[in-house]
CSV table of C-alpha atoms in Angstrom, one decimal:
chain,number,residue,atom,x,y,z
A,639,MET,CA,110.9,109.7,120.6
A,640,LYS,CA,108.7,108.1,118.0
A,641,ILE,CA,106.6,105.0,119.1
A,642,TRP,CA,105.3,102.7,116.4
A,643,GLN,CA,102.8,100.0,116.2
A,644,ILE,CA,102.5,97.5,113.5
A,645,LYS,CA,98.9,97.1,112.1
A,646,ASP,CA,97.2,93.7,112.8
A,647,ARG,CA,99.7,92.9,115.7
A,648,PRO,CA,98.9,93.2,119.3
A,649,LYS,CA,98.5,96.6,120.5
A,650,ALA,CA,100.9,95.8,123.3
A,651,LEU,CA,103.6,95.6,120.7
A,652,MET,CA,105.0,99.2,120.6
A,653,LEU,CA,108.5,100.0,119.1
A,654,THR,CA,110.9,102.7,119.3
A,655,ASP,CA,112.8,103.6,116.2
A,656,GLU,CA,115.8,101.6,117.4
A,657,GLU,CA,113.5,98.5,118.0
A,658,LEU,CA,111.8,98.9,114.7
A,659,ILE,CA,115.1,98.9,112.8
A,660,LEU,CA,116.2,96.0,114.7
A,661,ALA,CA,113.1,94.2,114.0
A,662,ILE,CA,113.4,94.8,110.2
A,663,LYS,CA,117.1,94.0,110.1
A,664,ASN,CA,116.2,90.6,111.9
A,665,GLY,CA,113.5,89.7,109.4
A,666,LEU,CA,110.7,90.0,112.0
A,667,LEU,CA,109.0,92.6,110.0
A,668,LYS,CA,108.5,92.8,106.1
A,669,GLY,CA,107.9,95.3,103.6
A,670,ASP,CA,104.2,94.9,103.6
A,671,ASP,CA,103.8,95.3,107.4
A,672,VAL,CA,102.0,98.7,108.0
A,673,LEU,CA,103.4,101.2,110.5
A,674,LEU,CA,101.1,103.3,112.7
A,675,SER,CA,102.1,106.2,114.8
A,676,LEU,CA,100.2,108.9,116.7
A,677,GLU,CA,102.6,111.3,114.8
A,678,LEU,CA,101.4,110.1,111.5
A,679,LYS,CA,98.1,110.9,110.0
A,680,GLU,CA,98.1,108.0,107.6
A,681,GLU,CA,99.3,104.5,107.8
A,682,VAL,CA,102.5,103.6,105.8
A,683,LYS,CA,104.0,100.3,104.6
A,684,ILE,CA,107.5,99.6,105.6
A,685,GLU,CA,108.5,99.4,102.0
A,686,ASP,CA,107.1,102.8,101.4
A,687,SER,CA,108.8,104.5,104.2
A,688,ILE,CA,112.3,105.7,105.1
A,689,TYR,CA,112.7,102.3,106.9
A,690,SER,CA,112.8,100.3,103.5
A,691,PHE,CA,116.5,101.2,103.4
A,692,TYR,CA,116.9,98.4,106.3
A,693,LEU,CA,114.8,96.0,104.2
A,694,LYS,CA,117.5,96.3,101.4
A,695,GLU,CA,120.3,95.9,104.0
A,696,GLN,CA,118.6,92.8,105.5
A,697,HIS,CA,118.2,91.3,101.9
A,698,GLU,CA,122.1,92.0,101.2
A,699,GLN,CA,123.0,89.9,104.3
A,700,ASP,CA,121.0,86.9,103.0
């Protein structure tokens, strides 16, 4: 299971894939938030990741 951290947020905030998706869908995370993971060698913005799909879904519901 992947564990995600959000750059510039408290280190205690660690999210699973499911929690990350819910946070995006609920508008708690935006496209310019940066994802960090031990499995990734680089940081990636949500809008540049596979999770950008959920950003679009969230906007369609607005």
